[in-house]
PDB file of C-alpha atoms in Angstrom:
ATOM      1  CA  MET A1079     -25.454 -13.072   2.037  1.00 61.00           C
ATOM      2  CA  THR A1080     -21.683 -13.158   2.715  1.00 84.00           C
ATOM      3  CA  ARG A1081     -19.916 -10.134   1.819  1.00 92.00           C
ATOM      4  CA  PRO A1082     -16.831 -10.206  -0.600  1.00 97.00           C
ATOM      5  CA  LEU A1083     -13.490  -9.304   1.109  1.00 97.00           C
ATOM      6  CA  ALA A1084     -11.791  -5.943   1.115  1.00 98.00           C
ATOM      7  CA  THR A1085      -8.091  -5.105   2.518  1.00 98.00           C
ATOM      8  CA  VAL A1086      -7.609  -1.398   3.151  1.00 98.00           C
ATOM      9  CA  SER A1087      -3.797  -0.744   3.610  1.00 98.00           C
ATOM     10  CA  VAL A1088      -1.567   2.103   4.534  1.00 98.00           C
ATOM     11  CA  ASP A1089       1.847   3.008   3.154  1.00 98.00           C
ATOM     12  CA  VAL A1090       3.252   4.705   6.432  1.00 98.00           C
ATOM     13  CA  ASP A1091       5.697   6.718   4.299  1.00 96.00           C
ATOM     14  CA  PRO A1092       6.995   9.621   6.282  1.00 97.00           C
ATOM     15  CA  VAL A1093       6.996  13.387   4.756  1.00 97.00           C
ATOM     16  CA  ASP A1094      11.004  13.035   4.323  1.00 96.00           C
ATOM     17  CA  LEU A1095      10.700   9.654   2.180  1.00 95.00           C
ATOM     18  CA  HIS A1096       8.009  11.125   0.061  1.00 93.00           C
ATOM     19  CA  LEU A1097       9.913  13.995  -0.628  1.00 93.00           C
ATOM     20  CA  LEU A1098      13.025  11.831  -1.580  1.00 90.00           C
ATOM     21  CA  GLY A1099      10.680  10.295  -4.230  1.00 86.00           C
ATOM     22  CA  TYR A1100      10.526  13.755  -5.636  1.00 88.00           C
ATOM     23  CA  GLY A1101      14.121  13.936  -5.786  1.00 87.00           C
ATOM     24  CA  ILE A1102      14.529  15.963  -2.673  1.00 91.00           C
ATOM     25  CA  GLY A1103      16.935  14.228  -0.281  1.00 88.00           C
ATOM     26  CA  GLY A1104      19.128  14.886   2.813  1.00 91.00           C
ATOM     27  CA  LEU A1105      16.276  15.393   5.101  1.00 95.00           C
ATOM     28  CA  ALA A1106      15.972  14.019   8.752  1.00 95.00           C
ATOM     29  CA  PRO A1107      13.166  11.259   9.553  1.00 96.00           C
ATOM     30  CA  ASP A1108       9.826  13.360  10.022  1.00 97.00           C
ATOM     31  CA  PRO A1109       7.500  11.961  12.613  1.00 97.00           C
ATOM     32  CA  LEU A1110       4.062  13.439  11.660  1.00 98.00           C
ATOM     33  CA  VAL A1111       2.861  10.387  10.139  1.00 98.00           C
ATOM     34  CA  TYR A1112       3.352   8.639  13.313  1.00 98.00           C
ATOM     35  CA  THR A1113       2.292  11.516  15.803  1.00 98.00           C
ATOM     36  CA  ALA A1114      -0.749  12.966  13.800  1.00 98.00           C
ATOM     37  CA  SER A1115      -1.796  10.857  11.025  1.00 98.00           C
ATOM     38  CA  LEU A1116      -1.978   7.242  12.856  1.00 98.00           C
ATOM     39  CA  PRO A1117      -4.458   8.347  15.288  1.00 98.00           C
ATOM     40  CA  ARG A1118      -6.699   9.867  12.861  1.00 98.00           C
ATOM     41  CA  LEU A1119      -6.615   6.897  10.599  1.00 98.00           C
ATOM     42  CA  VAL A1120      -7.358   4.655  13.701  1.00 98.00           C
ATOM     43  CA  GLU A1121     -10.108   6.649  14.671  1.00 98.00           C
ATOM     44  CA  ARG A1122     -11.837   6.547  11.208  1.00 98.00           C
ATOM     45  CA  PHE A1123     -11.146   2.701  10.971  1.00 98.00           C
ATOM     46  CA  ASN A1124     -12.781   2.190  14.227  1.00 98.00           C
ATOM     47  CA  ARG A1125     -15.802   4.247  13.300  1.00 98.00           C
ATOM     48  CA  THR A1126     -16.103   2.373   9.991  1.00 98.00           C
ATOM     49  CA  GLY A1127     -15.316  -1.296  11.470  1.00 98.00           C
ATOM     50  CA  VAL A1128     -12.340  -1.352   9.031  1.00 98.00           C
ATOM     51  CA  ARG A1129      -9.097  -3.590  10.133  1.00 98.00           C
ATOM     52  CA  ALA A1130      -6.171  -2.315   8.025  1.00 98.00           C
ATOM     53  CA  THR A1131      -2.559  -3.304   7.256  1.00 98.00           C
ATOM     54  CA  PHE A1132      -0.033  -0.701   7.809  1.00 98.00           C
ATOM     55  CA  PHE A1133       3.206  -0.939   5.723  1.00 98.00           C
ATOM     56  CA  VAL A1134       5.985   0.391   7.973  1.00 98.00           C
ATOM     57  CA  VAL A1135       9.652   1.457   7.360  1.00 98.00           C
ATOM     58  CA  GLY A1136      11.695  -0.591   9.362  1.00 98.00           C
ATOM     59  CA  ARG A1137      14.088   2.413  10.257  1.00 97.00           C
ATOM     60  CA  ASP A1138      11.279   4.017  12.043  1.00 98.00           C
ATOM     61  CA  ALA A1139      10.067   1.009  14.303  1.00 98.00           C
ATOM     62  CA  ALA A1140      11.982   1.516  17.250  1.00 98.00           C
ATOM     63  CA  ALA A1141      11.160   5.172  17.601  1.00 98.00           C
ATOM     64  CA  HIS A1142       7.535   4.546  17.217  1.00 98.00           C
ATOM     65  CA  ALA A1143       7.200   1.016  18.800  1.00 98.00           C
ATOM     66  CA  PRO A1144       4.307   1.986  21.289  1.00 98.00           C
ATOM     67  CA  ALA A1145       2.130   3.350  18.459  1.00 98.00           C
ATOM     68  CA  LEU A1146       2.895  -0.001  16.280  1.00 98.00           C
ATOM     69  CA  ARG A1147       2.073  -2.124  18.941  1.00 98.00           C
ATOM     70  CA  ALA A1148      -1.068  -0.432  19.557  1.00 98.00           C
ATOM     71  CA  LEU A1149      -2.067  -0.946  16.037  1.00 98.00           C
ATOM     72  CA  GLU A1150      -1.926  -4.710  16.250  1.00 98.00           C
ATOM     73  CA  ASP A1151      -3.494  -4.689  19.469  1.00 97.00           C
ATOM     74  CA  ALA A1152      -6.354  -2.898  18.022  1.00 97.00           C
ATOM     75  CA  GLY A1153      -6.854  -5.699  15.316  1.00 97.00           C
ATOM     76  CA  HIS A1154      -4.680  -4.084  12.639  1.00 98.00           C
ATOM     77  CA  GLU A1155      -1.620  -5.395  10.933  1.00 98.00           C
ATOM     78  CA  VAL A1156       1.731  -3.921  10.784  1.00 98.00           C
ATOM     79  CA  ALA A1157       3.767  -5.274   7.634  1.00 98.00           C
ATOM     80  CA  SER A1158       7.129  -4.350   5.885  1.00 98.00           C
ATOM     81  CA  HIS A1159       7.707  -1.404   3.703  1.00 97.00           C
ATOM     82  CA  SER A1160      11.475  -2.235   3.425  1.00 97.00           C
ATOM     83  CA  HIS A1161      13.744  -0.954   6.104  1.00 97.00           C
ATOM     84  CA  SER A1162      15.109   2.376   4.639  1.00 94.00           C
ATOM     85  CA  HIS A1163      12.817   2.789   1.602  1.00 93.00           C
ATOM     86  CA  PRO A1164      15.579   2.718  -1.007  1.00 88.00           C
ATOM     87  CA  MET A1165      14.828   3.963  -4.575  1.00 82.00           C
ATOM     88  CA  PRO A1166      14.766   2.676  -7.049  1.00 83.00           C
ATOM     89  CA  PHE A1167      13.950  -0.478  -5.083  1.00 86.00           C
ATOM     90  CA  VAL A1168      14.117  -2.676  -8.217  1.00 85.00           C
ATOM     91  CA  ARG A1169      17.734  -1.735  -8.705  1.00 87.00           C
ATOM     92  CA  VAL A1170      18.885  -2.601  -5.119  1.00 89.00           C
ATOM     93  CA  PRO A1171      21.773  -5.268  -5.304  1.00 90.00           C
ATOM     94  CA  ARG A1172      20.909  -8.555  -4.051  1.00 88.00           C
ATOM     95  CA  SER A1173      22.980  -8.533  -1.221  1.00 88.00           C
ATOM     96  CA  ARG A1174      21.368  -5.256   0.057  1.00 93.00           C
ATOM     97  CA  LEU A1175      18.036  -6.568  -0.802  1.00 94.00           C
ATOM     98  CA  ASP A1176      18.356  -9.657   1.385  1.00 95.00           C
ATOM     99  CA  ALA A1177      19.570  -6.968   4.279  1.00 95.00           C
ATOM    100  CA  GLU A1178      16.599  -4.466   3.678  1.00 96.00           C
ATOM    101  CA  LEU A1179      14.094  -7.328   3.978  1.00 97.00           C
ATOM    102  CA  LEU A1180      15.568  -9.120   6.869  1.00 97.00           C
ATOM    103  CA  GLU A1181      16.411  -5.958   8.882  1.00 98.00           C
ATOM    104  CA  SER A1182      12.725  -4.487   8.577  1.00 98.00           C
ATOM    105  CA  ARG A1183      11.052  -7.661   9.472  1.00 98.00           C
ATOM    106  CA  ARG A1184      13.347  -7.990  12.612  1.00 98.00           C
ATOM    107  CA  GLN A1185      12.887  -4.117  13.582  1.00 98.00           C
ATOM    108  CA  LEU A1186       9.046  -4.538  13.178  1.00 98.00           C
ATOM    109  CA  GLU A1187       8.691  -7.582  15.040  1.00 98.00           C
ATOM    110  CA  ASP A1188      10.834  -6.340  17.849  1.00 98.00           C
ATOM    111  CA  ALA A1189       8.596  -3.107  18.039  1.00 98.00           C
ATOM    112  CA  THR A1190       5.236  -5.151  17.758  1.00 98.00           C
ATOM    113  CA  GLY A1191       6.032  -8.409  19.388  1.00 97.00           C
ATOM    114  CA  ARG A1192       3.956 -10.046  16.427  1.00 97.00           C
ATOM    115  CA  PRO A1193       5.128 -11.869  13.515  1.00 97.00           C
ATOM    116  CA  VAL A1194       5.708  -9.740  10.359  1.00 98.00           C
ATOM    117  CA  ILE A1195       4.755 -11.782   7.157  1.00 98.00           C
ATOM    118  CA  GLY A1196       3.744  -9.226   4.524  1.00 98.00           C
ATOM    119  CA  PHE A1197       5.699  -6.652   2.262  1.00 98.00           C
ATOM    120  CA  ARG A1198       5.175  -3.993  -0.481  1.00 97.00           C
ATOM    121  CA  ALA A1199       7.825  -2.341  -2.039  1.00 95.00           C
ATOM    122  CA  PRO A1200       8.313   1.466  -2.322  1.00 92.00           C
ATOM    123  CA  ASN A1201       6.607   2.927  -5.192  1.00 89.00           C
ATOM    124  CA  TRP A1202       5.369  -0.393  -6.329  1.00 88.00           C
ATOM    125  CA  ASP A1203       8.968  -0.953  -7.698  1.00 87.00           C
ATOM    126  CA  VAL A1204       9.450  -4.665  -7.438  1.00 90.00           C
ATOM    127  CA  SER A1205      10.242  -7.443 -10.042  1.00 89.00           C
ATOM    128  CA  ALA A1206      10.630 -11.379  -9.809  1.00 91.00           C
ATOM    129  CA  ARG A1207      14.245 -11.236  -8.543  1.00 90.00           C
ATOM    130  CA  ALA A1208      12.686 -10.268  -5.053  1.00 93.00           C
ATOM    131  CA  VAL A1209      10.690 -13.420  -4.629  1.00 95.00           C
ATOM    132  CA  ALA A1210      13.680 -15.449  -3.264  1.00 95.00           C
ATOM    133  CA  SER A1211      14.855 -12.732  -1.047  1.00 95.00           C
ATOM    134  CA  LEU A1212      11.234 -12.413   0.318  1.00 96.00           C
ATOM    135  CA  VAL A1213      11.199 -16.035   0.917  1.00 97.00           C
ATOM    136  CA  ARG A1214      14.774 -16.154   2.502  1.00 96.00           C
ATOM    137  CA  ALA A1215      13.824 -13.331   4.795  1.00 96.00           C
ATOM    138  CA  GLY A1216      10.633 -15.062   6.102  1.00 97.00           C
ATOM    139  CA  TYR A1217       7.538 -13.247   4.172  1.00 98.00           C
ATOM    140  CA  ARG A1218       4.697 -14.941   3.186  1.00 98.00           C
ATOM    141  CA  TYR A1219       3.118 -12.355   0.779  1.00 98.00           C
ATOM    142  CA  ASP A1220       3.896  -9.387  -1.534  1.00 98.00           C
ATOM    143  CA  ALA A1221       1.388  -6.609  -1.884  1.00 98.00           C
ATOM    144  CA  SER A1222       3.321  -4.577  -4.805  1.00 96.00           C
ATOM    145  CA  GLY A1223       1.446  -5.515  -7.765  1.00 94.00           C
ATOM    146  CA  PHE A1224       0.014  -2.609  -9.910  1.00 94.00           C
ATOM    147  CA  PRO A1225      -1.511  -4.650 -12.537  1.00 94.00           C
ATOM    148  CA  THR A1226      -2.362  -1.840 -15.219  1.00 92.00           C
ATOM    149  CA  LEU A1227      -0.448  -0.400 -18.196  1.00 89.00           C
ATOM    150  CA  LEU A1228      -1.484   2.992 -16.793  1.00 84.00           C
ATOM    151  CA  GLN A1229       1.515   2.445 -14.356  1.00 82.00           C
ATOM    152  CA  ILE A1230       3.473   3.761 -17.145  1.00 78.00           C
ATOM    153  CA  PRO A1231       1.731   7.316 -17.129  1.00 82.00           C
ATOM    154  CA  ALA A1232       1.992   7.184 -13.566  1.00 71.00           C
ATOM    155  CA  ARG A1233       5.666   6.939 -13.546  1.00 69.00           C
ATOM    156  CA  ALA A1234       5.987   9.577 -16.321  1.00 72.00           C
ATOM    157  CA  LEU A1235       4.004  11.812 -13.955  1.00 64.00           C
ATOM    158  CA  LEU A1236       6.320  11.311 -11.227  1.00 67.00           C
ATOM    159  CA  VAL A1237       9.377  11.986 -13.277  1.00 63.00           C
ATOM    160  CA  MET A1238       7.739  15.479 -14.244  1.00 70.00           C
ATOM    161  CA  LYS A1239       7.033  16.375 -10.699  1.00 74.00           C
ATOM    162  CA  ALA A1240      10.492  15.258  -9.359  1.00 69.00           C
ATOM    163  CA  GLN A1241      13.024  18.075  -8.569  1.00 69.00           C
ATOM    164  CA  ASP A1242      15.694  15.396  -9.705  1.00 71.00           C
ATOM    165  CA  PRO A1243      13.960  12.971 -11.891  1.00 72.00           C
ATOM    166  CA  ARG A1244      17.002  10.540 -12.091  1.00 67.00           C
ATOM    167  CA  THR A1245      15.488   8.206  -9.250  1.00 72.00           C
ATOM    168  CA  ALA A1246      12.103   8.013 -11.012  1.00 66.00           C
ATOM    169  CA  LEU A1247      13.445   7.505 -14.316  1.00 66.00           C
ATOM    170  CA  ARG A1248      15.424   4.311 -13.026  1.00 69.00           C
ATOM    171  CA  MET A1249      12.040   2.597 -11.576  1.00 72.00           C
ATOM    172  CA  ARG A1250      10.554  -0.085 -13.474  1.00 77.00           C
ATOM    173  CA  PRO A1251       8.188   1.673 -15.826  1.00 78.00           C
ATOM    174  CA  TRP A1252       5.816  -1.151 -16.557  1.00 75.00           C
ATOM    175  CA  PRO A1253       3.935  -3.480 -14.284  1.00 87.00           C
ATOM    176  CA  PHE A1254       5.528  -7.074 -13.346  1.00 88.00           C
ATOM    177  CA  THR A1255       2.257  -8.652 -13.595  1.00 91.00           C
ATOM    178  CA  LEU A1256      -1.164  -7.872 -15.273  1.00 92.00           C
ATOM    179  CA  ARG A1257      -2.844 -10.542 -13.143  1.00 95.00           C
ATOM    180  CA  ARG A1258      -5.773  -8.847 -11.182  1.00 94.00           C
ATOM    181  CA  GLN A1259      -6.633 -11.462  -8.482  1.00 94.00           C
ATOM    182  CA  PRO A1260      -4.422 -12.856  -5.873  1.00 96.00           C
ATOM    183  CA  PHE A1261      -2.277 -15.474  -6.841  1.00 96.00           C
ATOM    184  CA  ARG A1262       0.889 -17.591  -5.898  1.00 96.00           C
ATOM    185  CA  TRP A1263       3.771 -15.900  -7.415  1.00 96.00           C
ATOM    186  CA  ARG A1264       6.424 -18.631  -8.080  1.00 96.00           C
ATOM    187  CA  VAL A1265       9.815 -17.819  -9.414  1.00 95.00           C
ATOM    188  CA  GLY A1266      11.912 -21.144  -9.549  1.00 92.00           C
ATOM    189  CA  GLY A1267      11.520 -22.934  -6.298  1.00 93.00           C
ATOM    190  CA  ASP A1268      10.224 -19.909  -4.380  1.00 96.00           C
ATOM    191  CA  GLU A1269       6.812 -18.885  -3.950  1.00 97.00           C
ATOM    192  CA  VAL A1270       5.015 -16.044  -2.048  1.00 97.00           C
ATOM    193  CA  TYR A1271       1.193 -14.769  -2.451  1.00 98.00           C
ATOM    194  CA  GLU A1272       0.829 -11.736  -4.544  1.00 98.00           C
ATOM    195  CA  PHE A1273      -2.108  -9.544  -3.716  1.00 98.00           C
ATOM    196  CA  PRO A1274      -2.342  -6.709  -6.401  1.00 97.00           C
ATOM    197  CA  ILE A1275      -4.110  -3.535  -6.011  1.00 97.00           C
ATOM    198  CA  SER A1276      -7.623  -3.182  -7.474  1.00 98.00           C
ATOM    199  CA  VAL A1277      -8.139  -1.787 -11.049  1.00 97.00           C
ATOM    200  CA  THR A1278     -11.512  -1.226 -12.987  1.00 96.00           C
ATOM    201  CA  ARG A1279     -12.881  -3.958 -15.226  1.00 93.00           C
ATOM    202  CA  TRP A1280     -12.303  -2.297 -18.537  1.00 89.00           C
ATOM    203  CA  LEU A1281      -9.943   0.376 -18.566  1.00 92.00           C
ATOM    204  CA  GLY A1282      -7.826  -0.652 -15.702  1.00 95.00           C
ATOM    205  CA  PHE A1283      -7.983   2.373 -13.615  1.00 95.00           C
ATOM    206  CA  PRO A1284      -6.366   1.953 -10.330  1.00 95.00           C
ATOM    207  CA  ILE A1285      -8.788   2.221  -7.512  1.00 96.00           C
ATOM    208  CA  TYR A1286      -7.030   3.609  -4.383  1.00 96.00           C
ATOM    209  CA  HIS A1287      -6.917   6.753  -2.540  1.00 97.00           C
ATOM    210  CA  THR A1288      -4.417   8.590  -4.689  1.00 95.00           C
ATOM    211  CA  THR A1289      -6.831   8.533  -7.585  1.00 95.00           C
ATOM    212  CA  ARG A1290      -9.920   8.917  -5.013  1.00 97.00           C
ATOM    213  CA  TYR A1291      -9.171  12.592  -5.222  1.00 96.00           C
ATOM    214  CA  LEU A1292      -9.901  12.947  -8.892  1.00 94.00           C
ATOM    215  CA  LEU A1293     -13.038  10.563  -8.993  1.00 94.00           C
ATOM    216  CA  PRO A1294     -16.691  12.004  -8.569  1.00 96.00           C
ATOM    217  CA  GLU A1295     -18.447  10.487  -5.307  1.00 96.00           C
ATOM    218  CA  ARG A1296     -21.091   8.688  -7.777  1.00 97.00           C
ATOM    219  CA  LEU A1297     -18.416   7.228  -9.943  1.00 97.00           C
ATOM    220  CA  PHE A1298     -16.289   5.980  -7.001  1.00 98.00           C
ATOM    221  CA  ILE A1299     -19.450   4.346  -5.591  1.00 98.00           C
ATOM    222  CA  ARG A1300     -20.284   2.807  -9.049  1.00 97.00           C
ATOM    223  CA  HIS A1301     -16.927   1.097  -9.108  1.00 97.00           C
ATOM    224  CA  LEU A1302     -17.054  -0.175  -5.662  1.00 98.00           C
ATOM    225  CA  ASP A1303     -20.420  -1.723  -6.368  1.00 98.00           C
ATOM    226  CA  ASP A1304     -19.122  -3.315  -9.622  1.00 97.00           C
ATOM    227  CA  PHE A1305     -16.359  -5.278  -7.574  1.00 97.00           C
ATOM    228  CA  ALA A1306     -18.774  -6.163  -4.929  1.00 97.00           C
ATOM    229  CA  ARG A1307     -21.682  -7.406  -7.498  1.00 96.00           C
ATOM    230  CA  ARG A1308     -19.114  -9.586  -9.154  1.00 95.00           C
ATOM    231  CA  GLY A1309     -17.956 -10.857  -5.653  1.00 95.00           C
ATOM    232  CA  GLN A1310     -14.263  -9.658  -6.408  1.00 95.00           C
ATOM    233  CA  ALA A1311     -12.137  -8.788  -3.670  1.00 97.00           C
ATOM    234  CA  LEU A1312     -11.190  -5.076  -3.178  1.00 98.00           C
ATOM    235  CA  PHE A1313      -7.622  -3.883  -2.362  1.00 98.00           C
ATOM    236  CA  TYR A1314      -7.473  -0.280  -1.530  1.00 98.00           C
ATOM    237  CA  PRO A1315      -4.299   1.351  -0.567  1.00 98.00           C
ATOM    238  CA  LEU A1316      -3.683   4.699   0.782  1.00 98.00           C
ATOM    239  CA  HIS A1317      -0.671   6.842   2.222  1.00 97.00           C
ATOM    240  CA  GLY A1318      -0.126   8.084   5.742  1.00 98.00           C
ATOM    241  CA  VAL A1319      -0.127  11.785   4.510  1.00 98.00           C
ATOM    242  CA  ASP A1320      -3.653  11.213   3.032  1.00 98.00           C
ATOM    243  CA  ALA A1321      -4.348  12.137   6.790  1.00 98.00           C
ATOM    244  CA  LEU A1322      -2.247  15.171   7.135  1.00 98.00           C
ATOM    245  CA  GLY A1323      -2.896  18.806   6.164  1.00 98.00           C
ATOM    246  CA  LEU A1324      -0.142  20.868   4.569  1.00 98.00           C
ATOM    247  CA  LYS A1325      -0.988  24.030   6.487  1.00 98.00           C
ATOM    248  CA  GLU A1326      -2.625  22.549   9.447  1.00 98.00           C
ATOM    249  CA  ASP A1327       0.208  20.419  10.289  1.00 98.00           C
ATOM    250  CA  ARG A1328       3.128  22.480   9.160  1.00 98.00           C
ATOM    251  CA  VAL A1329       3.989  20.004   6.388  1.00 98.00           C
ATOM    252  CA  ASP A1330       7.134  20.712   4.413  1.00 97.00           C
ATOM    253  CA  GLU A1331       5.646  22.873   1.666  1.00 97.00           C
ATOM    254  CA  ARG A1332       7.648  21.202  -1.010  1.00 96.00           C
ATOM    255  CA  LEU A1333       4.991  18.302  -0.484  1.00 97.00           C
ATOM    256  CA  SER A1334       2.457  20.299  -1.914  1.00 96.00           C
ATOM    257  CA  ARG A1335       3.103  18.560  -5.313  1.00 93.00           C
ATOM    258  CA  HIS A1336       2.011  15.515  -4.105  1.00 93.00           C
ATOM    259  CA  PRO A1337      -1.780  14.296  -4.802  1.00 93.00           C
ATOM    260  CA  GLY A1338      -4.206  15.424  -2.347  1.00 96.00           C
ATOM    261  CA  MET A1339      -2.002  17.871  -0.513  1.00 97.00           C
ATOM    262  CA  GLU A1340      -3.854  20.877  -2.064  1.00 96.00           C
ATOM    263  CA  HIS A1341      -6.815  20.150  -0.059  1.00 97.00           C
ATOM    264  CA  SER A1342      -7.409  21.223   3.514  1.00 98.00           C
ATOM    265  CA  LEU A1343      -7.101  18.545   6.283  1.00 98.00           C
ATOM    266  CA  ALA A1344     -10.943  18.728   6.955  1.00 98.00           C
ATOM    267  CA  HIS A1345     -11.891  18.093   3.492  1.00 98.00           C
ATOM    268  CA  LYS A1346      -9.220  14.885   3.410  1.00 98.00           C
ATOM    269  CA  LEU A1347     -10.560  13.480   6.380  1.00 98.00           C
ATOM    270  CA  ALA A1348     -14.057  13.729   5.462  1.00 98.00           C
ATOM    271  CA  LEU A1349     -13.401  12.206   2.126  1.00 98.00           C
ATOM    272  CA  LEU A1350     -11.557   9.363   3.754  1.00 98.00           C
ATOM    273  CA  GLU A1351     -14.356   8.616   5.970  1.00 98.00           C
ATOM    274  CA  ARG A1352     -16.842   8.557   3.334  1.00 98.00           C
ATOM    275  CA  SER A1353     -14.614   6.283   1.317  1.00 98.00           C
ATOM    276  CA  LEU A1354     -14.056   3.858   4.217  1.00 98.00           C
ATOM    277  CA  ALA A1355     -17.887   3.920   4.926  1.00 98.00           C
ATOM    278  CA  ALA A1356     -18.617   2.912   1.528  1.00 98.00           C
ATOM    279  CA  ILE A1357     -16.003   0.123   1.411  1.00 98.00           C
ATOM    280  CA  ALA A1358     -17.577  -1.329   4.854  1.00 98.00           C
ATOM    281  CA  GLU A1359     -20.893  -1.135   3.704  1.00 97.00           C
ATOM    282  CA  ARG A1360     -20.082  -3.579   0.682  1.00 97.00           C
ATOM    283  CA  PHE A1361     -17.121  -5.678   1.871  1.00 98.00           C
ATOM    284  CA  GLU A1362     -15.578  -7.333   4.837  1.00 98.00           C
ATOM    285  CA  ALA A1363     -12.604  -5.240   5.731  1.00 98.00           C
ATOM    286  CA  ILE A1364      -9.951  -7.404   6.912  1.00 98.00           C
ATOM    287  CA  THR A1365      -5.957  -7.244   7.091  1.00 98.00           C
ATOM    288  CA  TYR A1366      -3.755  -9.033   4.354  1.00 98.00           C
ATOM    289  CA  ARG A1367      -2.763 -11.470   7.169  1.00 98.00           C
ATOM    290  CA  GLU A1368      -6.340 -12.459   7.420  1.00 98.00           C
ATOM    291  CA  HIS A1369      -7.014 -12.310   3.813  1.00 98.00           C
ATOM    292  CA  LEU A1370      -4.019 -14.684   3.375  1.00 98.00           C
ATOM    293  CA  ALA A1371      -5.110 -17.258   5.943  1.00 97.00           C
ATOM    294  CA  ARG A1372      -8.785 -17.486   4.594  1.00 96.00           C
ATOM    295  CA  LEU A1373      -7.334 -18.087   0.832  1.00 95.00           C
ATOM    296  CA  GLU A1374      -4.967 -20.844   2.161  1.00 95.00           C
ATOM    297  CA  ALA A1375      -7.754 -22.288   4.155  1.00 95.00           C
ATOM    298  CA  ALA A1376     -10.118 -22.418   1.225  1.00 92.00           C
ATOM    299  CA  GLU A1377      -7.066 -23.652  -0.923  1.00 89.00           C
ATOM    300  CA  GLY A1378      -6.917 -26.778   1.601  1.00 85.00           C
ATOM    301  CA  THR A1379     -10.579 -27.782   1.216  1.00 71.00           C
ATOM    302  CA  ARG A1380     -10.538 -27.769  -2.493  1.00 59.00           C
ATOM    303  CA  GLY A1381      -6.899 -28.255  -3.595  1.00 52.00           C
ATOM    304  CA  ARG A1382      -4.405 -25.317  -4.723  1.00 53.00           C
ATOM    305  CA  PRO A1383      -5.322 -23.930  -7.866  1.00 46.00           C
ATOM    306  CA  ASP A1384      -2.905 -24.149 -10.968  1.00 43.00           C
ATOM    307  CA  GLN A1385      -0.236 -21.389 -11.130  1.00 41.00           C
TER     308      GLN A1385
END
């Protein structure tokens, strides 16, 4: 039987940008997610047969071009996570928004030698006003949808953990969509494909690696089985820092407030590999780029669905 599709993605946020989200700024770009985390992630993706999408900040592309090119050569996808990771992203003025999207795409394409067609906003913080800018910049899909009202307490938790909460307070507190399946996001005459992350059927609990630290193994598997049994695609994000150890990699101790950083590196890598293996057993794990191509091919054979 044909397995449903899954897309595992990695937000390659360096440590300094994670800390910026907690109100700690003025730090130099931190290379650890590229030098330590990416090799660990690729190793585990290879072992489990997962082809993933990596959302990369454009400012880092030139400095880490060989690593990004190697991702594409290995069958993964490099996509945009903006150029400078501004927060709150939803408040970025239109002229700067256009520049962020264009420059990120240019830098990433120069680094990889491959087209960049996908985008994810920092902290899922996006609204309909971004669609026109995404189209102008040449993107074909967005993966920023967080389709659950549980985004509201998630934002509140970020405010509570932040050393300076002003940035988090200015983010959009509620989801821009509650649609759970991929759809064509049309605003005026502009359109991109939207891929929301996966949430559970009844409670809308987000199933991604940040919440994986909270879920018992049996419950996580039960949720995967539910998606697979219904033939529903799974969209499972994680962060580059999910493959870093606070002590083992000498990460800035102020990141200890981030989910998962309280665990040892060995525990985190074992949890990650078990999670990936469980996904790969139930789903065909492909990139967003390939997922989009299959959706568009299917639409071509039966006509595009109503919006």
